[in-house]
Amino acid sequence: AQSVTQPDIHITVSEGASLELRCNYSYGATPYLFWYVQSPGQGLQLLLKYFSGDTLVQGIKGFEAEFKRSQSSFNLRKPSVHWSDAAEYFCAVAPGGGFKTIFGAGTRLFVKA
Amino acid sequence: SQTIHQWPATLVQPVGSPLSLECTVEGTSNPNLYWYRQAAGRGLQLLFYSVGIGQISSEVPQNLSASRPQDRQFILSSKKLLLSDSGFYLCAWSVGTSGGGLTETQYFGPGTRLLVL
């Protein structure tokens, strides 16, 4: 069965520091991969997605993610975090041809001044 | 451009009372529609999805039901709420395909926070 693991429940980084949020998935083939962000009390907003092609994907708000097939990972990165990036981040995997996007449990990002 | 609306934004209901949450999408036709529940500190759980009017697929057995009376309207209901129904309910849509069943990017509404007391 497909699954998504986000090992870090929460992460705290200083403003201006770099960020990496981890995501590992379990699926027999290459899935569609997504990162979403959720501000408190809000819906989810798509940051970026990977379907095929270049394994380094650029998204909105200065985020990028790299798909590594050998590690079944799709980690999210940002070189310099801003206080407004404080939110919860969800990695998701969707097997091609199906409706069942599976979300990780989320990683809450705290940004300290 | 496409927009998705959910209401109410917040709802407090007693145990055993009925529920009706509504979701509507504008600016697109024949979307795939989804209901998710997000419990505190947990990820999203897919409850229902729909590929067309009157077509509902349930992912998790529970006391909730969903209906799609119109192309861009998706309703989540319950006859009798349980305490465990508390959570944040998110509606989402994705581009529908004529063949049905191709996963695409999902776009989420602002959510409804439900508290059952």
PDB file of C-alpha atoms in Angstrom:
ATOM      1  CA  ALA A   1       0.000   0.000   0.000  1.00  0.00           C
ATOM      2  CA  GLN A   2       1.130   3.516  -0.690  1.00  0.00           C
ATOM      3  CA  SER A   3       2.220   5.642   2.239  1.00  0.00           C
ATOM      4  CA  VAL A   4       3.907   8.919   3.010  1.00  0.00           C
ATOM      5  CA  THR A   5       6.166   9.553   5.964  1.00  0.00           C
ATOM      6  CA  GLN A   6       7.187  12.929   7.268  1.00  0.00           C
ATOM      7  CA  PRO A   7       9.614  12.039  10.058  1.00  0.00           C
ATOM      8  CA  ASP A   8       9.630  15.438  11.725  1.00  0.00           C
ATOM      9  CA  ILE A   9       6.480  16.467  13.549  1.00  0.00           C
ATOM     10  CA  HIS A  10       7.841  19.959  14.054  1.00  0.00           C
ATOM     11  CA  ILE A  11      10.974  21.903  13.191  1.00  0.00           C
ATOM     12  CA  THR A  12      12.247  25.228  14.473  1.00  0.00           C
ATOM     13  CA  VAL A  13      14.637  27.319  12.405  1.00  0.00           C
ATOM     14  CA  SER A  14      15.953  30.829  12.741  1.00  0.00           C
ATOM     15  CA  GLU A  15      14.850  33.451  10.283  1.00  0.00           C
ATOM     16  CA  GLY A  16      17.333  33.566   7.438  1.00  0.00           C
ATOM     17  CA  ALA A  17      18.532  30.025   7.993  1.00  0.00           C
ATOM     18  CA  SER A  18      18.118  27.260   5.458  1.00  0.00           C
ATOM     19  CA  LEU A  19      15.342  24.724   5.688  1.00  0.00           C
ATOM     20  CA  GLU A  20      14.882  21.111   4.670  1.00  0.00           C
ATOM     21  CA  LEU A  21      11.703  19.177   5.355  1.00  0.00           C
ATOM     22  CA  ARG A  22      11.877  15.465   4.806  1.00  0.00           C
ATOM     23  CA  CYS A  23       9.405  13.280   3.017  1.00  0.00           C
ATOM     24  CA  ASN A  24       9.628   9.579   2.185  1.00  0.00           C
ATOM     25  CA  TYR A  25       7.065   7.622   0.264  1.00  0.00           C
ATOM     26  CA  SER A  26       6.284   4.023  -0.391  1.00  0.00           C
ATOM     27  CA  TYR A  27       5.056   3.126  -3.843  1.00  0.00           C
ATOM     28  CA  GLY A  28       6.020   0.585  -6.455  1.00  0.00           C
ATOM     29  CA  ALA A  29       6.408   3.011  -9.329  1.00  0.00           C
ATOM     30  CA  THR A  30       7.118   6.696  -9.675  1.00  0.00           C
ATOM     31  CA  PRO A  31       4.193   8.523  -8.176  1.00  0.00           C
ATOM     32  CA  TYR A  32       3.010  12.056  -8.527  1.00  0.00           C
ATOM     33  CA  LEU A  33       4.483  14.025  -5.625  1.00  0.00           C
ATOM     34  CA  PHE A  34       3.305  17.234  -4.032  1.00  0.00           C
ATOM     35  CA  TRP A  35       4.119  19.642  -1.268  1.00  0.00           C
ATOM     36  CA  TYR A  36       1.343  21.738   0.241  1.00  0.00           C
ATOM     37  CA  VAL A  37       1.454  24.437   2.889  1.00  0.00           C
ATOM     38  CA  GLN A  38      -1.274  25.216   5.381  1.00  0.00           C
ATOM     39  CA  SER A  39      -1.391  28.400   7.410  1.00  0.00           C
ATOM     40  CA  PRO A  40      -3.284  28.179  10.716  1.00  0.00           C
ATOM     41  CA  GLY A  41      -7.020  27.783  10.188  1.00  0.00           C
ATOM     42  CA  GLN A  42      -6.688  27.843   6.416  1.00  0.00           C
ATOM     43  CA  GLY A  43      -6.932  25.424   3.544  1.00  0.00           C
ATOM     44  CA  LEU A  44      -3.928  23.932   1.801  1.00  0.00           C
ATOM     45  CA  GLN A  45      -1.980  25.717  -0.896  1.00  0.00           C
ATOM     46  CA  LEU A  46       0.118  23.890  -3.439  1.00  0.00           C
ATOM     47  CA  LEU A  47       3.818  24.771  -3.247  1.00  0.00           C
ATOM     48  CA  LEU A  48       5.121  22.501  -5.981  1.00  0.00           C
ATOM     49  CA  LYS A  49       4.625  19.171  -7.667  1.00  0.00           C
ATOM     50  CA  TYR A  50       6.605  16.537  -9.493  1.00  0.00           C
ATOM     51  CA  PHE A  51       5.151  14.367 -12.210  1.00  0.00           C
ATOM     52  CA  SER A  52       8.163  13.546 -14.389  1.00  0.00           C
ATOM     53  CA  GLY A  53      11.276  15.073 -15.913  1.00  0.00           C
ATOM     54  CA  ASP A  54      13.767  17.191 -14.022  1.00  0.00           C
ATOM     55  CA  THR A  55      14.037  15.838 -10.498  1.00  0.00           C
ATOM     56  CA  LEU A  56      14.647  19.281  -9.006  1.00  0.00           C
ATOM     57  CA  VAL A  57      11.351  21.137  -8.926  1.00  0.00           C
ATOM     58  CA  GLN A  58      10.916  24.827  -8.288  1.00  0.00           C
ATOM     59  CA  GLY A  59       7.819  26.081  -6.540  1.00  0.00           C
ATOM     60  CA  ILE A  60       6.279  29.230  -5.229  1.00  0.00           C
ATOM     61  CA  LYS A  61       7.617  31.345  -2.375  1.00  0.00           C
ATOM     62  CA  GLY A  62      11.210  30.313  -3.090  1.00  0.00           C
ATOM     63  CA  PHE A  63      10.732  26.633  -2.277  1.00  0.00           C
ATOM     64  CA  GLU A  64      12.216  23.737  -4.188  1.00  0.00           C
ATOM     65  CA  ALA A  65      12.109  19.978  -3.824  1.00  0.00           C
ATOM     66  CA  GLU A  66      14.220  17.170  -5.157  1.00  0.00           C
ATOM     67  CA  PHE A  67      12.914  13.775  -6.124  1.00  0.00           C
ATOM     68  CA  LYS A  68      15.367  10.981  -5.365  1.00  0.00           C
ATOM     69  CA  ARG A  69      14.129   7.674  -6.667  1.00  0.00           C
ATOM     70  CA  SER A  70      16.866   5.647  -4.970  1.00  0.00           C
ATOM     71  CA  GLN A  71      15.868   7.018  -1.591  1.00  0.00           C
ATOM     72  CA  SER A  72      12.113   7.251  -2.246  1.00  0.00           C
ATOM     73  CA  SER A  73      12.331  10.798  -1.014  1.00  0.00           C
ATOM     74  CA  PHE A  74      10.974  14.172  -2.001  1.00  0.00           C
ATOM     75  CA  ASN A  75      12.488  16.664   0.422  1.00  0.00           C
ATOM     76  CA  LEU A  76      11.457  20.296   0.466  1.00  0.00           C
ATOM     77  CA  ARG A  77      14.091  23.008   0.764  1.00  0.00           C
ATOM     78  CA  LYS A  78      14.389  26.736   1.061  1.00  0.00           C
ATOM     79  CA  PRO A  79      17.725  28.554   1.269  1.00  0.00           C
ATOM     80  CA  SER A  80      16.567  31.354   3.567  1.00  0.00           C
ATOM     81  CA  VAL A  81      13.456  31.106   5.719  1.00  0.00           C
ATOM     82  CA  HIS A  82      11.215  34.090   6.375  1.00  0.00           C
ATOM     83  CA  TRP A  83       8.968  34.494   9.420  1.00  0.00           C
ATOM     84  CA  SER A  84       5.949  34.240   7.123  1.00  0.00           C
ATOM     85  CA  ASP A  85       6.955  30.682   6.249  1.00  0.00           C
ATOM     86  CA  ALA A  86       5.794  29.490   9.660  1.00  0.00           C
ATOM     87  CA  ALA A  87       3.037  27.018   8.836  1.00  0.00           C
ATOM     88  CA  GLU A  88       2.353  23.332   8.477  1.00  0.00           C
ATOM     89  CA  TYR A  89       3.738  21.528   5.474  1.00  0.00           C
ATOM     90  CA  PHE A  90       2.286  18.412   3.935  1.00  0.00           C
ATOM     91  CA  CYS A  91       3.923  16.036   1.540  1.00  0.00           C
ATOM     92  CA  ALA A  92       1.536  14.031  -0.622  1.00  0.00           C
ATOM     93  CA  VAL A  93       1.792  11.187  -3.070  1.00  0.00           C
ATOM     94  CA  ALA A  94      -0.690  10.205  -5.726  1.00  0.00           C
ATOM     95  CA  PRO A  95      -0.281   7.067  -7.821  1.00  0.00           C
ATOM     96  CA  GLY A  96      -0.877   8.010 -11.425  1.00  0.00           C
ATOM     97  CA  GLY A  97      -4.329   7.113 -12.663  1.00  0.00           C
ATOM     98  CA  GLY A  98      -6.061   7.174  -9.322  1.00  0.00           C
ATOM     99  CA  PHE A  99      -7.870   9.632  -7.108  1.00  0.00           C
ATOM    100  CA  LYS A 100      -6.377   8.693  -3.825  1.00  0.00           C
ATOM    101  CA  THR A 101      -3.829  11.310  -2.971  1.00  0.00           C
ATOM    102  CA  ILE A 102      -2.220  10.252   0.270  1.00  0.00           C
ATOM    103  CA  PHE A 103      -1.005  12.921   2.626  1.00  0.00           C
ATOM    104  CA  GLY A 104       1.699  12.738   5.222  1.00  0.00           C
ATOM    105  CA  ALA A 105       0.950  13.717   8.798  1.00  0.00           C
ATOM    106  CA  GLY A 106       2.571  17.101   8.271  1.00  0.00           C
ATOM    107  CA  THR A 107       5.538  18.995   9.658  1.00  0.00           C
ATOM    108  CA  ARG A 108       4.912  22.172  11.573  1.00  0.00           C
ATOM    109  CA  LEU A 109       7.538  24.813  10.966  1.00  0.00           C
ATOM    110  CA  PHE A 110       8.318  27.399  13.611  1.00  0.00           C
ATOM    111  CA  VAL A 111      10.508  30.371  12.718  1.00  0.00           C
ATOM    112  CA  LYS A 112      12.336  32.224  15.465  1.00  0.00           C
ATOM    113  CA  ALA A 113      13.687  35.735  15.152  1.00  0.00           C
TER     114      ALA A 113
ATOM    115  CA  SER B   1     -10.140  31.911 -12.515  1.00  0.00           C
ATOM    116  CA  GLN B   2     -11.393  29.097 -10.362  1.00  0.00           C
ATOM    117  CA  THR B   3     -12.474  29.554  -6.783  1.00  0.00           C
ATOM    118  CA  ILE B   4     -13.725  27.168  -4.151  1.00  0.00           C
ATOM    119  CA  HIS B   5     -15.994  28.115  -1.285  1.00  0.00           C
ATOM    120  CA  GLN B   6     -16.878  26.315   1.900  1.00  0.00           C
ATOM    121  CA  TRP B   7     -19.383  27.215   4.550  1.00  0.00           C
ATOM    122  CA  PRO B   8     -19.813  27.605   7.318  1.00  0.00           C
ATOM    123  CA  ALA B   9     -16.299  28.505   8.400  1.00  0.00           C
ATOM    124  CA  THR B  10     -16.901  27.346  11.946  1.00  0.00           C
ATOM    125  CA  LEU B  11     -19.618  25.196  13.445  1.00  0.00           C
ATOM    126  CA  VAL B  12     -20.356  24.018  16.967  1.00  0.00           C
ATOM    127  CA  GLN B  13     -22.910  21.242  17.180  1.00  0.00           C
ATOM    128  CA  PRO B  14     -24.212  18.985  19.954  1.00  0.00           C
ATOM    129  CA  VAL B  15     -23.736  15.245  19.792  1.00  0.00           C
ATOM    130  CA  GLY B  16     -26.584  13.596  17.934  1.00  0.00           C
ATOM    131  CA  SER B  17     -27.460  16.622  15.844  1.00  0.00           C
ATOM    132  CA  PRO B  18     -27.427  16.594  12.042  1.00  0.00           C
ATOM    133  CA  LEU B  19     -24.733  18.129   9.883  1.00  0.00           C
ATOM    134  CA  SER B  20     -24.583  19.738   6.486  1.00  0.00           C
ATOM    135  CA  LEU B  21     -21.411  21.269   5.097  1.00  0.00           C
ATOM    136  CA  GLU B  22     -21.429  22.768   1.659  1.00  0.00           C
ATOM    137  CA  CYS B  23     -18.714  23.245  -0.907  1.00  0.00           C
ATOM    138  CA  THR B  24     -19.041  24.976  -4.252  1.00  0.00           C
ATOM    139  CA  VAL B  25     -16.565  25.530  -7.056  1.00  0.00           C
ATOM    140  CA  GLU B  26     -16.663  28.329  -9.591  1.00  0.00           C
ATOM    141  CA  GLY B  27     -14.892  28.783 -12.868  1.00  0.00           C
ATOM    142  CA  THR B  28     -14.587  25.180 -13.970  1.00  0.00           C
ATOM    143  CA  SER B  29     -16.813  22.418 -15.268  1.00  0.00           C
ATOM    144  CA  ASN B  30     -17.067  18.769 -14.319  1.00  0.00           C
ATOM    145  CA  PRO B  31     -14.412  18.921 -11.613  1.00  0.00           C
ATOM    146  CA  ASN B  32     -13.439  16.020  -9.427  1.00  0.00           C
ATOM    147  CA  LEU B  33     -14.492  16.892  -5.894  1.00  0.00           C
ATOM    148  CA  TYR B  34     -13.138  15.667  -2.564  1.00  0.00           C
ATOM    149  CA  TRP B  35     -13.931  15.834   1.138  1.00  0.00           C
ATOM    150  CA  TYR B  36     -11.097  15.455   3.628  1.00  0.00           C
ATOM    151  CA  ARG B  37     -11.014  15.517   7.400  1.00  0.00           C
ATOM    152  CA  GLN B  38      -8.041  16.773   9.321  1.00  0.00           C
ATOM    153  CA  ALA B  39      -7.985  15.879  12.991  1.00  0.00           C
ATOM    154  CA  ALA B  40      -5.852  17.936  15.359  1.00  0.00           C
ATOM    155  CA  GLY B  41      -2.162  17.197  14.816  1.00  0.00           C
ATOM    156  CA  ARG B  42      -2.834  14.660  12.100  1.00  0.00           C
ATOM    157  CA  GLY B  43      -2.706  14.545   8.359  1.00  0.00           C
ATOM    158  CA  LEU B  44      -5.576  14.592   5.936  1.00  0.00           C
ATOM    159  CA  GLN B  45      -7.942  11.679   5.642  1.00  0.00           C
ATOM    160  CA  LEU B  46      -9.853  11.327   2.395  1.00  0.00           C
ATOM    161  CA  LEU B  47     -13.525  10.791   3.168  1.00  0.00           C
ATOM    162  CA  PHE B  48     -15.286  10.975  -0.196  1.00  0.00           C
ATOM    163  CA  TYR B  49     -14.605  11.817  -3.782  1.00  0.00           C
ATOM    164  CA  SER B  50     -16.847  12.407  -6.758  1.00  0.00           C
ATOM    165  CA  VAL B  51     -16.194  12.373 -10.483  1.00  0.00           C
ATOM    166  CA  GLY B  52     -19.637  13.591 -11.496  1.00  0.00           C
ATOM    167  CA  ILE B  53     -23.170  14.461 -10.442  1.00  0.00           C
ATOM    168  CA  GLY B  54     -24.591  11.754  -8.225  1.00  0.00           C
ATOM    169  CA  GLN B  55     -21.358   9.759  -8.281  1.00  0.00           C
ATOM    170  CA  ILE B  56     -19.876   9.374  -4.819  1.00  0.00           C
ATOM    171  CA  SER B  57     -17.108   7.089  -3.644  1.00  0.00           C
ATOM    172  CA  SER B  58     -16.564   6.537   0.049  1.00  0.00           C
ATOM    173  CA  GLU B  59     -13.121   5.870   1.399  1.00  0.00           C
ATOM    174  CA  VAL B  60     -13.787   5.395   5.087  1.00  0.00           C
ATOM    175  CA  PRO B  61     -16.863   3.777   6.647  1.00  0.00           C
ATOM    176  CA  GLN B  62     -18.426   6.179   9.090  1.00  0.00           C
ATOM    177  CA  ASN B  63     -21.609   7.993   9.917  1.00  0.00           C
ATOM    178  CA  LEU B  64     -20.950  10.662   7.294  1.00  0.00           C
ATOM    179  CA  SER B  65     -22.341  10.793   3.789  1.00  0.00           C
ATOM    180  CA  ALA B  66     -21.758  12.976   0.762  1.00  0.00           C
ATOM    181  CA  SER B  67     -23.882  14.112  -2.121  1.00  0.00           C
ATOM    182  CA  ARG B  68     -23.312  15.981  -5.355  1.00  0.00           C
ATOM    183  CA  PRO B  69     -26.630  17.407  -6.472  1.00  0.00           C
ATOM    184  CA  GLN B  70     -25.056  19.758  -9.012  1.00  0.00           C
ATOM    185  CA  ASP B  71     -21.881  19.714 -11.058  1.00  0.00           C
ATOM    186  CA  ARG B  72     -20.010  22.134  -8.828  1.00  0.00           C
ATOM    187  CA  GLN B  73     -21.660  21.467  -5.481  1.00  0.00           C
ATOM    188  CA  PHE B  74     -20.516  18.929  -2.954  1.00  0.00           C
ATOM    189  CA  ILE B  75     -22.263  18.402   0.364  1.00  0.00           C
ATOM    190  CA  LEU B  76     -21.084  16.531   3.439  1.00  0.00           C
ATOM    191  CA  SER B  77     -23.813  15.352   5.788  1.00  0.00           C
ATOM    192  CA  SER B  78     -24.507  13.396   8.893  1.00  0.00           C
ATOM    193  CA  LYS B  79     -27.788  12.388  10.516  1.00  0.00           C
ATOM    194  CA  LYS B  80     -26.307  12.153  14.003  1.00  0.00           C
ATOM    195  CA  LEU B  81     -22.934  13.644  14.897  1.00  0.00           C
ATOM    196  CA  LEU B  82     -20.475  11.886  17.153  1.00  0.00           C
ATOM    197  CA  LEU B  83     -17.806  13.468  19.321  1.00  0.00           C
ATOM    198  CA  SER B  84     -15.216  11.868  17.068  1.00  0.00           C
ATOM    199  CA  ASP B  85     -16.565  13.840  14.107  1.00  0.00           C
ATOM    200  CA  SER B  86     -14.874  16.966  15.416  1.00  0.00           C
ATOM    201  CA  GLY B  87     -12.152  18.213  13.137  1.00  0.00           C
ATOM    202  CA  PHE B  88     -11.283  20.446  10.239  1.00  0.00           C
ATOM    203  CA  TYR B  89     -13.109  19.554   7.044  1.00  0.00           C
ATOM    204  CA  LEU B  90     -11.576  20.463   3.753  1.00  0.00           C
ATOM    205  CA  CYS B  91     -13.149  20.372   0.340  1.00  0.00           C
ATOM    206  CA  ALA B  92     -10.947  20.192  -2.723  1.00  0.00           C
ATOM    207  CA  TRP B  93     -11.312  20.005  -6.469  1.00  0.00           C
ATOM    208  CA  SER B  94      -9.163  18.853  -9.338  1.00  0.00           C
ATOM    209  CA  VAL B  95      -9.531  18.972 -13.084  1.00  0.00           C
ATOM    210  CA  GLY B  96     -11.879  16.266 -14.238  1.00  0.00           C
ATOM    211  CA  THR B  97     -11.063  14.071 -17.210  1.00  0.00           C
ATOM    212  CA  SER B  98     -13.495  12.473 -19.583  1.00  0.00           C
ATOM    213  CA  GLY B  99     -12.161   9.043 -18.762  1.00  0.00           C
ATOM    214  CA  GLY B 100     -12.272   9.721 -15.068  1.00  0.00           C
ATOM    215  CA  GLY B 101      -9.550   8.779 -12.670  1.00  0.00           C
ATOM    216  CA  LEU B 102      -6.432  10.750 -13.465  1.00  0.00           C
ATOM    217  CA  THR B 103      -4.938  12.250 -10.370  1.00  0.00           C
ATOM    218  CA  GLU B 104      -4.102  15.870 -10.729  1.00  0.00           C
ATOM    219  CA  THR B 105      -3.249  18.773  -8.506  1.00  0.00           C
ATOM    220  CA  GLN B 106      -5.921  19.401  -5.932  1.00  0.00           C
ATOM    221  CA  TYR B 107      -7.055  22.864  -4.942  1.00  0.00           C
ATOM    222  CA  PHE B 108      -8.393  23.295  -1.467  1.00  0.00           C
ATOM    223  CA  GLY B 109     -11.092  25.419   0.052  1.00  0.00           C
ATOM    224  CA  PRO B 110     -10.632  27.389   3.274  1.00  0.00           C
ATOM    225  CA  GLY B 111     -12.090  24.617   5.423  1.00  0.00           C
ATOM    226  CA  THR B 112     -14.807  24.258   8.037  1.00  0.00           C
ATOM    227  CA  ARG B 113     -13.878  23.769  11.661  1.00  0.00           C
ATOM    228  CA  LEU B 114     -16.416  21.504  13.341  1.00  0.00           C
ATOM    229  CA  LEU B 115     -16.604  21.066  17.073  1.00  0.00           C
ATOM    230  CA  VAL B 116     -19.012  18.472  18.406  1.00  0.00           C
ATOM    231  CA  LEU B 117     -19.829  18.833  22.088  1.00  0.00           C
TER     232      LEU B 117
END
